[in-house]
Coordinates of C-alpha atoms and ligand atoms in Angstrom, one line a residue:
X1 CA 15.5 -2.2 69.7
X2 CA 11.9 -1.9 70.1
X3 CA 11.0 -5.0 72.3
X4 CA 8.1 -5.2 74.5
X5 CA 10.2 -4.4 77.2
X6 CA 12.2 -1.5 76.6
X7 CA 10.3 1.7 75.8
X8 CA 10.1 2.8 71.8
X9 CA 12.3 5.0 71.4
X10 CA 11.2 8.5 69.7
X11 CA 11.4 8.8 65.6
X12 CA 12.2 11.1 64.1
X13 CA 12.0 12.5 60.4
X14 CA 14.8 13.3 57.3
X15 CA 13.3 16.3 55.6
X16 CA 13.6 16.3 51.5
X17 CA 11.7 18.3 49.8
X18 CA 9.6 20.1 52.1
X19 CA 8.2 16.2 53.8
X20 CA 9.1 13.8 56.0
X21 CA 10.8 11.1 55.4
X22 CA 12.4 7.8 56.7
X23 CA 15.1 6.3 54.7
X24 CA 14.1 4.6 51.3
X25 CA 15.7 1.5 52.4
X26 CA 13.8 1.5 56.3
X27 CA 17.2 1.8 57.7
X28 CA 17.4 3.1 61.6
X29 CA 20.3 5.0 63.5
X30 CA 20.0 5.3 67.5
X31 CA 20.9 8.1 68.9
X32 CA 22.2 7.7 71.9
X33 CA 22.7 10.1 75.1
X34 CA 26.9 10.6 76.3
X35 CA 24.8 11.3 80.4
X36 CA 23.0 7.3 80.8
X37 CA 25.5 6.2 78.0
X38 CA 22.0 4.8 77.2
X39 CA 19.6 5.1 73.2
X40 CA 17.1 8.0 73.8
X41 CA 15.7 8.7 70.0
X42 CA 15.5 7.0 66.2
X43 CA 17.1 8.9 63.0
X44 CA 16.8 7.4 60.6
X45 CA 20.1 6.1 58.1
X46 CA 20.3 7.3 54.5
X47 CA 22.0 5.8 51.6
X48 CA 23.1 7.4 48.3
X49 CA 19.5 6.8 47.0
X50 CA 18.1 9.1 49.2
X51 CA 21.0 11.5 49.3
X52 CA 20.2 11.7 45.3
X53 CA 16.4 13.0 46.7
X54 CA 17.7 15.2 48.4
X55 CA 20.2 17.0 45.8
X56 CA 17.7 16.5 42.9
X57 CA 15.1 18.3 45.1
X58 CA 17.2 21.0 46.3
X59 CA 18.8 21.3 42.2
X60 CA 15.3 21.8 41.3
X61 CA 14.2 24.6 43.6
X62 CA 17.4 26.4 43.4
X63 CA 16.5 26.1 38.9
X64 CA 12.7 26.9 38.1
X65 CA 11.4 26.2 42.3
X66 CA 10.3 29.3 43.5
X67 CA 13.0 30.4 45.4
X68 CA 14.7 30.8 42.0
X69 CA 12.2 33.6 41.3
X70 CA 12.2 35.7 44.3
X71 CA 13.6 38.1 45.5
X72 CA 16.4 38.9 47.6
X73 CA 15.2 41.5 50.0
X74 CA 12.2 38.6 50.2
X75 CA 14.8 36.1 50.7
X76 CA 15.2 38.1 53.4
X77 CA 12.1 38.6 54.9
X78 CA 12.4 34.5 55.5
X79 CA 15.2 34.8 57.2
X80 CA 13.8 37.0 59.6
X81 CA 10.9 35.1 59.9
X82 CA 13.5 31.7 60.4
X83 CA 15.4 34.2 63.3
X84 CA 11.8 34.3 65.3
X85 CA 11.1 31.0 65.1
X86 CA 14.2 29.7 66.4
X87 CA 14.2 32.6 69.4
X88 CA 10.8 30.8 70.4
X89 CA 12.1 27.4 69.9
X90 CA 15.4 28.3 71.6
X91 CA 14.5 25.8 75.2
X92 CA 13.2 22.7 73.4
X93 CA 16.3 22.8 70.6
X94 CA 18.4 23.4 73.1
X95 CA 17.3 20.4 75.0
X96 CA 17.6 17.9 72.7
X97 CA 20.7 18.9 71.9
X98 CA 21.9 17.8 75.4
X99 CA 20.4 14.6 75.1
X100 CA 23.1 14.3 71.6
X101 CA 26.1 15.5 72.4
X102 CA 25.9 16.4 76.3
X103 CA 27.3 19.7 77.0
X104 CA 26.1 21.4 79.4
X105 CA 22.7 23.5 78.7
X106 CA 23.4 26.4 80.0
X107 CA 26.0 26.4 76.9
X108 CA 23.9 24.9 74.1
X109 CA 21.3 27.1 75.2
X110 CA 24.1 30.0 74.3
X111 CA 24.1 29.3 71.4
X112 CA 20.7 28.4 70.3
X113 CA 19.8 31.7 71.5
X114 CA 22.3 33.3 70.2
X115 CA 21.5 32.2 66.6
X116 CA 18.6 33.8 65.3
X117 CA 21.7 36.7 64.3
X118 CA 23.1 35.1 61.9
X119 CA 19.7 34.9 60.3
X120 CA 19.1 38.1 60.8
X121 CA 22.8 39.6 59.6
X122 CA 22.5 37.3 57.0
X123 CA 18.8 38.4 56.6
X124 CA 19.5 42.0 56.1
X125 CA 22.8 41.6 53.6
X126 CA 20.6 39.0 51.1
X127 CA 19.9 42.5 49.1
X128 CA 23.4 44.0 49.8
X129 CA 25.0 41.9 47.4
X130 CA 26.0 44.9 44.7
X131 CA 27.5 43.5 40.8
X132 CA 29.9 46.7 38.9
X133 CA 30.4 48.4 36.4
X134 CA 34.1 48.5 35.6
X135 CA 35.7 50.9 33.9
X136 CA 36.5 48.7 30.9
X137 CA 39.5 49.4 28.7
X138 CA 37.9 48.7 25.4
X139 CA 36.3 51.5 22.7
X140 CA 32.7 50.8 22.9
X141 CA 32.4 48.2 25.8
X142 CA 30.5 48.2 28.0
X143 CA 31.1 46.0 31.3
X144 CA 29.8 45.1 34.6
X145 CA 30.2 42.0 36.9
X146 CA 27.6 40.5 39.1
X147 CA 27.6 37.7 41.6
X148 CA 25.9 34.5 41.1
X149 CA 24.2 32.0 43.3
X150 CA 26.1 28.4 43.1
X151 CA 23.1 26.1 43.0
X152 CA 23.2 23.2 45.5
X153 CA 25.2 23.6 49.3
X154 CA 26.4 20.2 50.1
X155 CA 27.0 21.3 55.0
X156 CA 28.6 18.5 56.5
X157 CA 28.7 18.9 59.8
X158 CA 30.1 17.8 63.3
X159 CA 28.1 17.2 66.6
X160 CA 29.1 19.2 68.7
X161 CA 28.1 22.8 68.2
X162 CA 25.7 20.2 66.1
X163 CA 23.3 23.5 64.9
X164 CA 25.1 26.8 65.2
X165 CA 27.8 25.6 63.3
X166 CA 25.1 24.8 60.6
X167 CA 24.0 27.8 60.9
X168 CA 27.2 29.0 59.8
X169 CA 27.2 27.4 56.5
X170 CA 22.8 27.6 56.3
X171 CA 22.7 32.1 57.0
X172 CA 25.7 32.7 53.8
X173 CA 24.2 30.1 52.0
X174 CA 20.5 30.8 51.7
X175 CA 21.3 34.7 51.7
X176 CA 23.4 34.5 48.3
X177 CA 20.2 32.4 46.4
X178 CA 21.6 28.9 46.7
X179 CA 19.2 25.7 47.9
X180 CA 20.8 23.8 50.7
X181 CA 21.3 19.2 51.7
X182 CA 22.7 19.2 55.2
X183 CA 24.2 16.0 56.7
X184 CA 24.2 16.6 59.6
X185 CA 26.5 14.4 62.7
X186 CA 25.4 10.5 62.8
X187 CA 25.5 11.6 66.9
X188 CA 23.6 14.8 66.9
X189 CA 21.3 14.6 64.0
X190 CA 18.0 15.4 66.0
X191 CA 18.7 18.7 66.7
X192 CA 19.0 19.6 62.9
X193 CA 15.8 17.9 61.7
X194 CA 13.6 20.1 63.9
X195 CA 15.1 22.9 62.6
X196 CA 13.4 22.1 59.8
X197 CA 10.3 21.8 60.3
X198 CA 10.6 25.6 61.0
X199 CA 11.8 27.2 58.0
X200 CA 8.6 25.1 56.4
X201 CA 7.2 26.9 59.5
X202 CA 9.0 29.7 58.0
X203 CA 7.7 29.5 54.3
X204 CA 10.9 28.7 52.2
X205 CA 9.6 26.5 49.9
X206 CA 9.9 23.4 49.7
X207 CA 13.5 22.0 48.7
X208 CA 15.7 25.2 49.6
X209 CA 16.5 23.2 53.0
X210 CA 16.6 19.5 53.4
X211 CA 18.0 17.8 55.8
X212 CA 19.5 13.8 55.6
X213 CA 20.6 11.4 58.4
X214 CA 23.6 9.0 58.8
X215 CA 26.9 7.0 58.6
X216 CA 29.4 9.6 56.8
X217 CA 30.4 7.0 54.2
X218 CA 27.1 6.0 53.5
X219 CA 25.2 9.7 53.5
X220 CA 28.3 11.7 53.3
X221 CA 30.4 10.4 50.8
X222 CA 27.3 11.0 48.5
X223 CA 26.6 14.1 48.6
X224 CA 30.3 15.1 47.9
X225 CA 30.3 12.9 45.2
X226 CA 27.3 14.0 43.7
X227 CA 27.2 15.8 40.3
X228 CA 24.4 18.3 41.2
X229 CA 26.3 19.6 44.6
X230 CA 28.4 22.4 43.2
X231 CA 29.5 23.3 47.1
X232 CA 30.3 21.3 50.0
X233 CA 31.2 23.0 53.2
X234 CA 32.6 20.6 55.7
X235 CA 32.8 21.4 59.3
X236 CA 35.2 17.6 61.2
X237 CA 37.8 16.0 61.7
X238 CA 40.9 16.1 59.7
X239 CA 40.9 12.8 58.4
X240 CA 36.9 12.9 57.3
X241 CA 38.4 16.5 55.9
X242 CA 41.3 15.6 53.6
X243 CA 38.5 12.5 52.0
X244 CA 36.3 14.6 50.9
X245 CA 38.7 17.8 49.4
X246 CA 40.2 15.5 47.7
X247 CA 36.8 13.9 46.6
X248 CA 36.0 17.5 45.5
X249 CA 38.8 17.7 43.5
X250 CA 38.4 15.2 41.5
X251 CA 34.9 17.4 40.6
X252 CA 36.6 20.7 40.8
X253 CA 33.3 21.8 43.5
X254 CA 34.0 24.6 45.9
X255 CA 34.8 23.5 49.6
X256 CA 35.5 24.7 52.7
X257 CA 37.1 22.6 55.6
X258 CA 37.0 23.6 58.9
X259 CA 38.8 21.5 60.8
X260 CA 40.5 20.5 63.9
X261 CA 43.3 22.5 66.4
X262 CA 45.8 22.7 69.1
X263 CA 45.3 26.0 70.3
X264 CA 47.4 27.7 72.7
X265 CA 47.3 29.0 75.1
X266 CA 49.7 31.7 75.9
X267 CA 50.2 32.8 79.4
X268 CA 52.5 36.1 80.4
X269 CA 53.8 36.7 83.5
X270 CA 53.0 39.9 83.1
X271 CA 49.1 38.5 82.5
X272 CA 46.1 39.2 85.8
X273 CA 46.8 36.3 86.7
X274 CA 43.2 35.4 87.8
X275 CA 41.5 36.0 84.6
X276 CA 44.0 33.9 82.2
X277 CA 43.2 30.8 85.2
X278 CA 39.7 31.4 84.0
X279 CA 40.5 31.9 80.2
X280 CA 42.4 28.4 80.2
X281 CA 39.5 26.6 82.5
X282 CA 37.2 27.7 80.1
X283 CA 39.2 27.5 77.0
X284 CA 39.9 23.5 77.3
X285 CA 37.5 22.8 80.4
X286 CA 34.5 24.0 80.0
X287 CA 32.7 22.4 76.6
X288 CA 35.4 19.4 77.9
X289 CA 37.4 19.7 75.8
X290 CA 35.1 19.5 72.3
X291 CA 35.7 22.5 70.9
X292 CA 37.7 23.0 67.9
X293 CA 39.5 25.7 69.1
X294 CA 40.4 24.5 72.1
X295 CA 42.8 25.6 74.5
X296 CA 44.4 22.8 74.2
X297 CA 48.0 24.1 74.8
X298 CA 49.2 25.7 78.1
X299 CA 52.1 27.8 77.2
X300 CA 52.8 29.4 80.7
X301 CA 56.2 31.2 81.8
X302 CA 58.3 29.4 83.5
X303 CA 58.5 32.7 86.2
X304 CA 55.0 31.8 86.6
X305 CA 54.3 28.7 86.1
X306 CA 54.8 26.4 89.6
X307 CA 51.5 29.3 90.6
X308 CA 50.5 29.8 87.8
X309 CA 49.6 25.2 87.4
X310 CA 48.9 25.0 90.9
X311 CA 46.3 27.6 91.3
X312 CA 45.3 25.8 87.8
X313 CA 44.5 22.7 89.3
X314 CA 42.9 24.2 93.0
X315 CA 40.6 25.4 90.4
X316 CA 39.6 22.2 88.6
X317 CA 40.0 19.9 91.4
X318 CA 36.8 22.0 92.4
X319 CA 34.6 21.4 88.8
X320 CA 31.5 19.9 89.9
X321 CA 31.3 16.7 86.9
X322 CA 27.6 15.6 86.0
X323 CA 24.0 16.1 84.2
X324 CA 24.7 18.4 82.4
X325 CA 21.0 19.6 82.7
X326 CA 21.9 20.8 86.0
X327 CA 23.0 24.4 85.9
X328 CA 25.3 23.6 89.0
X329 CA 27.5 21.1 86.5
X330 CA 30.8 22.5 85.8
X331 CA 31.7 19.4 83.3
X332 CA 29.4 17.7 81.4
X333 CA 30.7 13.7 80.0
X334 CA 32.3 13.8 76.3
X335 CA 30.1 13.5 73.5
X336 CA 30.4 9.5 72.4
X337 CA 32.2 6.1 73.4
X338 CA 34.5 6.8 70.7
X339 CA 35.7 9.4 72.5
X340 CA 35.9 8.4 75.6
X341 CA 38.3 5.6 73.8
X342 CA 40.3 7.9 72.6
X343 CA 40.9 10.5 75.6
X344 CA 41.7 7.6 77.7
X345 CA 44.2 6.5 75.2
X346 CA 45.8 9.5 74.7
X347 CA 46.1 10.0 78.5
X348 CA 47.9 7.0 78.0
X349 CA 50.1 7.8 75.6
X350 CA 51.1 10.6 77.6
X351 CA 51.9 8.5 80.6
X352 CA 54.2 6.6 77.6
X353 CA 55.6 9.7 76.2
X354 CA 57.0 11.1 79.9
X355 CA 54.6 13.4 80.4
X356 CA 53.5 14.6 84.7
X357 CA 49.5 13.7 84.8
X358 CA 48.9 16.6 87.5
X359 CA 45.5 16.4 87.6
X360 CA 42.6 13.3 86.6
X361 CA 44.1 11.1 84.2
X362 CA 41.1 8.9 84.6
X363 CA 37.9 7.9 83.7
X364 CA 35.3 9.6 86.1
X365 CA 34.5 7.4 89.3
X366 CA 32.1 9.8 90.7
X367 CA 28.9 9.3 91.7
X368 CA 25.9 10.0 89.0
X369 CA 29.1 9.8 86.2
X370 CA 29.8 6.0 86.2
X371 CA 26.7 5.4 83.4
X372 CA 28.0 8.2 81.1
X373 CA 30.3 9.0 79.5
X374 CA 32.7 10.8 81.9
X375 CA 36.8 11.2 81.5
X376 CA 37.9 13.3 85.1
X377 CA 39.5 16.8 83.9
X378 CA 42.6 15.9 83.0
X379 CA 46.6 18.5 83.4
X380 CA 49.0 16.9 82.2
X381 CA 53.1 19.4 82.6
X382 CA 55.9 19.4 81.4
X383 CA 55.3 18.5 78.4
X384 CA 57.2 18.9 75.5
X385 CA 56.2 19.9 71.9
X386 CA 56.9 17.4 70.1
X387 CA 54.6 14.5 72.1
X388 CA 51.7 13.4 70.8
X389 CA 49.3 15.4 73.5
X390 CA 51.4 18.4 72.4
X391 CA 50.4 17.4 68.3
X392 CA 47.9 16.1 67.7
X393 CA 44.0 16.9 68.9
X394 CA 42.6 15.0 71.3
X395 CA 39.1 16.6 71.2
X396 CA 38.8 16.2 75.2
X397 CA 39.2 17.3 79.1
X398 CA 43.2 17.3 78.7
X399 CA 45.3 20.4 78.9
X400 CA 48.5 20.6 77.6
X401 CA 51.3 21.9 79.8
X402 CA 54.5 23.6 78.7
X403 CA 56.5 26.6 79.7
X404 CA 58.7 28.9 78.1
X405 CA 61.4 31.5 78.8
X406 CA 61.2 34.3 76.4
X407 CA 58.3 36.0 73.9
X408 CA 60.5 35.0 71.3
X409 CA 59.9 31.3 72.6
X410 CA 56.3 31.5 73.1
X411 CA 55.8 32.6 69.5
X412 CA 58.3 29.3 67.8
X413 CA 56.2 27.3 70.3
X414 CA 52.7 28.3 69.1
X415 CA 54.0 28.0 65.9
X416 CA 56.1 25.1 66.0
X417 CA 52.3 23.2 64.6
X418 CA 50.6 21.4 62.5
X419 CA 47.3 23.8 62.6
X420 CA 47.0 27.0 62.7
X421 CA 43.4 27.7 63.5
X422 CA 43.4 30.3 67.0
X423 CA 45.5 31.1 69.7
X424 CA 45.3 33.0 72.8
X425 CA 47.4 35.5 74.6
X426 CA 47.4 37.1 77.6
X427 CA 49.3 40.5 79.2
X428 CA 49.1 43.4 80.3
X429 CA 51.5 44.8 78.6
X430 CA 49.8 46.8 75.3
X431 CA 53.0 46.5 73.1
X432 CA 52.4 42.8 73.3
X433 CA 48.6 42.5 72.3
X434 CA 49.3 44.5 69.5
X435 CA 52.7 43.3 67.9
X436 CA 51.3 39.2 68.9
X437 CA 48.5 38.4 67.2
X438 CA 50.4 39.6 63.8
X439 CA 53.6 36.7 64.7
X440 CA 50.9 34.2 65.4
X441 CA 49.9 31.4 62.7
X442 CA 46.1 31.2 63.5
X443 CA 43.0 32.1 61.9
X444 CA 41.3 33.9 65.7
X445 CA 44.1 35.1 68.2
X446 CA 42.1 36.5 71.4
X447 CA 43.9 38.3 73.5
X448 CA 42.9 38.5 77.7
X449 CA 39.4 36.4 76.1
X450 CA 39.2 32.5 74.6
X451 CA 36.6 30.8 73.0
X452 CA 35.0 34.5 71.9
X453 CA 32.7 34.3 68.4
X454 CA 30.2 36.1 66.4
X455 CA 28.7 36.4 63.9
X456 CA 30.9 39.2 62.3
X457 CA 33.4 37.9 63.0
X458 CA 35.7 35.1 60.1
X459 CA 36.4 32.4 60.9
X460 CA 38.6 29.5 60.2
X461 CA 41.6 28.1 60.0
X462 CA 45.9 28.5 58.7
X463 CA 47.4 25.6 58.1
X464 CA 46.0 22.1 58.4
X465 CA 43.2 23.6 60.5
X466 CA 41.2 24.1 57.0
X467 CA 40.5 26.6 54.2
X468 CA 37.8 29.6 53.5
X469 CA 35.9 31.6 56.2
X470 CA 33.0 31.5 58.0
X471 CA 30.9 34.4 59.5
X472 CA 31.3 38.3 58.5
X473 CA 30.4 39.6 55.1
X474 CA 33.0 37.8 53.2
X475 CA 31.3 34.3 54.2
X476 CA 29.0 35.2 52.0
X477 CA 31.3 35.3 48.8
X478 CA 32.1 31.9 49.9
X479 CA 28.8 31.2 48.4
X480 CA 28.7 33.4 44.9
X481 CA 30.4 33.0 42.1
X482 CA 31.6 36.6 40.6
X483 CA 30.3 36.9 36.2
X484 CA 32.0 38.9 33.9
X485 CA 30.0 40.8 31.3
X486 CA 31.1 42.3 28.3
X487 CA 28.7 44.0 25.9
X488 CA 29.3 45.6 22.6
Ligands
NAD501 P1 34.0 13.6 61.8 O1 34.8 14.5 60.5 O2 33.8 12.4 62.3 O3 32.1 14.2 61.2 C1 32.4 15.4 60.1 C2 30.7 14.9 60.1 O4 31.6 14.4 58.5 C3 29.8 13.5 60.3 O5 28.2 14.6 59.3 C4 30.4 12.5 59.7 O6 29.4 11.6 59.4 C5 31.0 13.1 58.4 N1 31.7 12.4 57.3 C6 32.8 12.2 57.9 N2 34.3 11.4 56.9 C7 32.6 11.9 55.9 C8 33.1 11.1 54.8 N3 34.2 10.7 53.8 N4 32.9 12.4 53.5 C9 31.4 12.7 53.8 N5 31.0 13.5 54.8 C10 32.4 12.4 56.4 O7 34.1 15.0 62.9 P2 33.6 14.7 63.9 O8 34.4 13.6 65.3 O9 31.9 14.4 64.7 O10 33.5 16.0 65.2 C11 34.7 16.7 65.2 C12 35.6 17.4 64.6 O11 36.1 17.8 63.8 C13 37.2 17.6 65.0 O12 38.3 17.0 64.3 C14 36.6 18.6 65.9 O13 38.2 19.3 66.0 C15 36.9 20.0 64.2 N6 35.5 21.1 64.5 C16 36.0 21.7 63.9 C17 35.8 23.2 64.0 C18 35.7 24.4 63.1 O14 35.1 25.7 62.9 N7 37.0 23.9 62.7 C19 34.2 23.0 64.9 C20 34.0 21.3 65.3 C21 34.6 20.2 65.0

């Protein structure tokens, strides 16, 4: 790994009890740059022993450290300070994320610049969680409800938007007074290791935020199973999510799961076609399809099907693949070698299932794209809702196009999926814009927009897309336990 000929890889450290740490058994994992296909850094490969140290530190901080005595207002002030530090470090954090997951710098920088809002919003909310007195129906009794933090929260997160999706958990969990152990994705941990330092700079006491890095089975599972962890907040794939849900159930642990999707983007004949083409492209191709909310099923009304598809293909032929740091690049590489193989597999499956490839359909051979993990933006037409590319999450730049005649048919197709994360509707009909969201079984519906999120707006899935909601006021309640007190 660190021979004399190869340049030494930069090492990053875990953050446990306010200190930098290597793994107890000295193991390291390489983290690779998807644009070059080469390793660029080393992160500690944690095991159950490291997780135990981190959870114990978090438990100590929660039960007897300075954090446990801090007022909610003071917690808020720390979060405001952290927000300022993130804003000052946004460029550097974005650079690290691009190196780890290959997504466009413009997107990662946009996310980093947006992160402070989460700490400002939930920092402001910290001292506004009020209990209440009930008009209890018992003579000589006083009754009130108070909201208490749960304890240690384990946050397990994916590589596609590493810090954004972690902050969705950290901000409400900390505002509510919990402490946290984060296990970021083994493919994109570095930005979280750097963010941990900013928590210390902002003045968070040791043990309040800890980060352990490593593999799902070696570091993630022990975190889920640790008896001192009260709640697991997970974002990731459905296979991991199912295992975590089962393991958490054995200890009746609180969980939230933000899982996958196969979200429909529905374009009606009355839509503003140019706007819809742009929205469809940003819904699936902007992040190389590597977003849980990707609009990976395009449902086109039959009367505009051919015209729309031609425009879409024509636009996508002009898309530039390449260096994610280059502002001229439209599409970067996929994030991991495993993802590359998976997307190429699905392209074969789609062909075998009889879908018609109208764009791409192969690993990219463009100049500058052969070392990294690039897939040509791919569109399959003639897809039916029973084909695997219409039912399974690909998580890559692959769009499945289906056709429908009536609104009822569109709704039936849109809802005929095990997932229910998001849906897009493109129409200029006001009645349809108002009535369709109610009929779509998805946690988020956009009308004449796609992939918009906010710290103010609850996000999460129906059906197999998950359990619980992140963002918005309600999310803080996921990190609190109501206590009912009767006094005679
Ligand atoms: P993944 O499930 O492979 O990994 C996510 C995290 O879970 C990683 O940190 C991994 O190490 C850990 N992990 C895996 N198995 C585990 C186990 N058994 N116990 C404990 N931890 C475990 O997902 P990924 O490939 O990193 O991310 C892609 C997936 O995430 C996609 O399916 C995508 O749809 C989903 N996702 C969902 C949302 C959402 O908000 N709904 C957002 C982004 C990504």
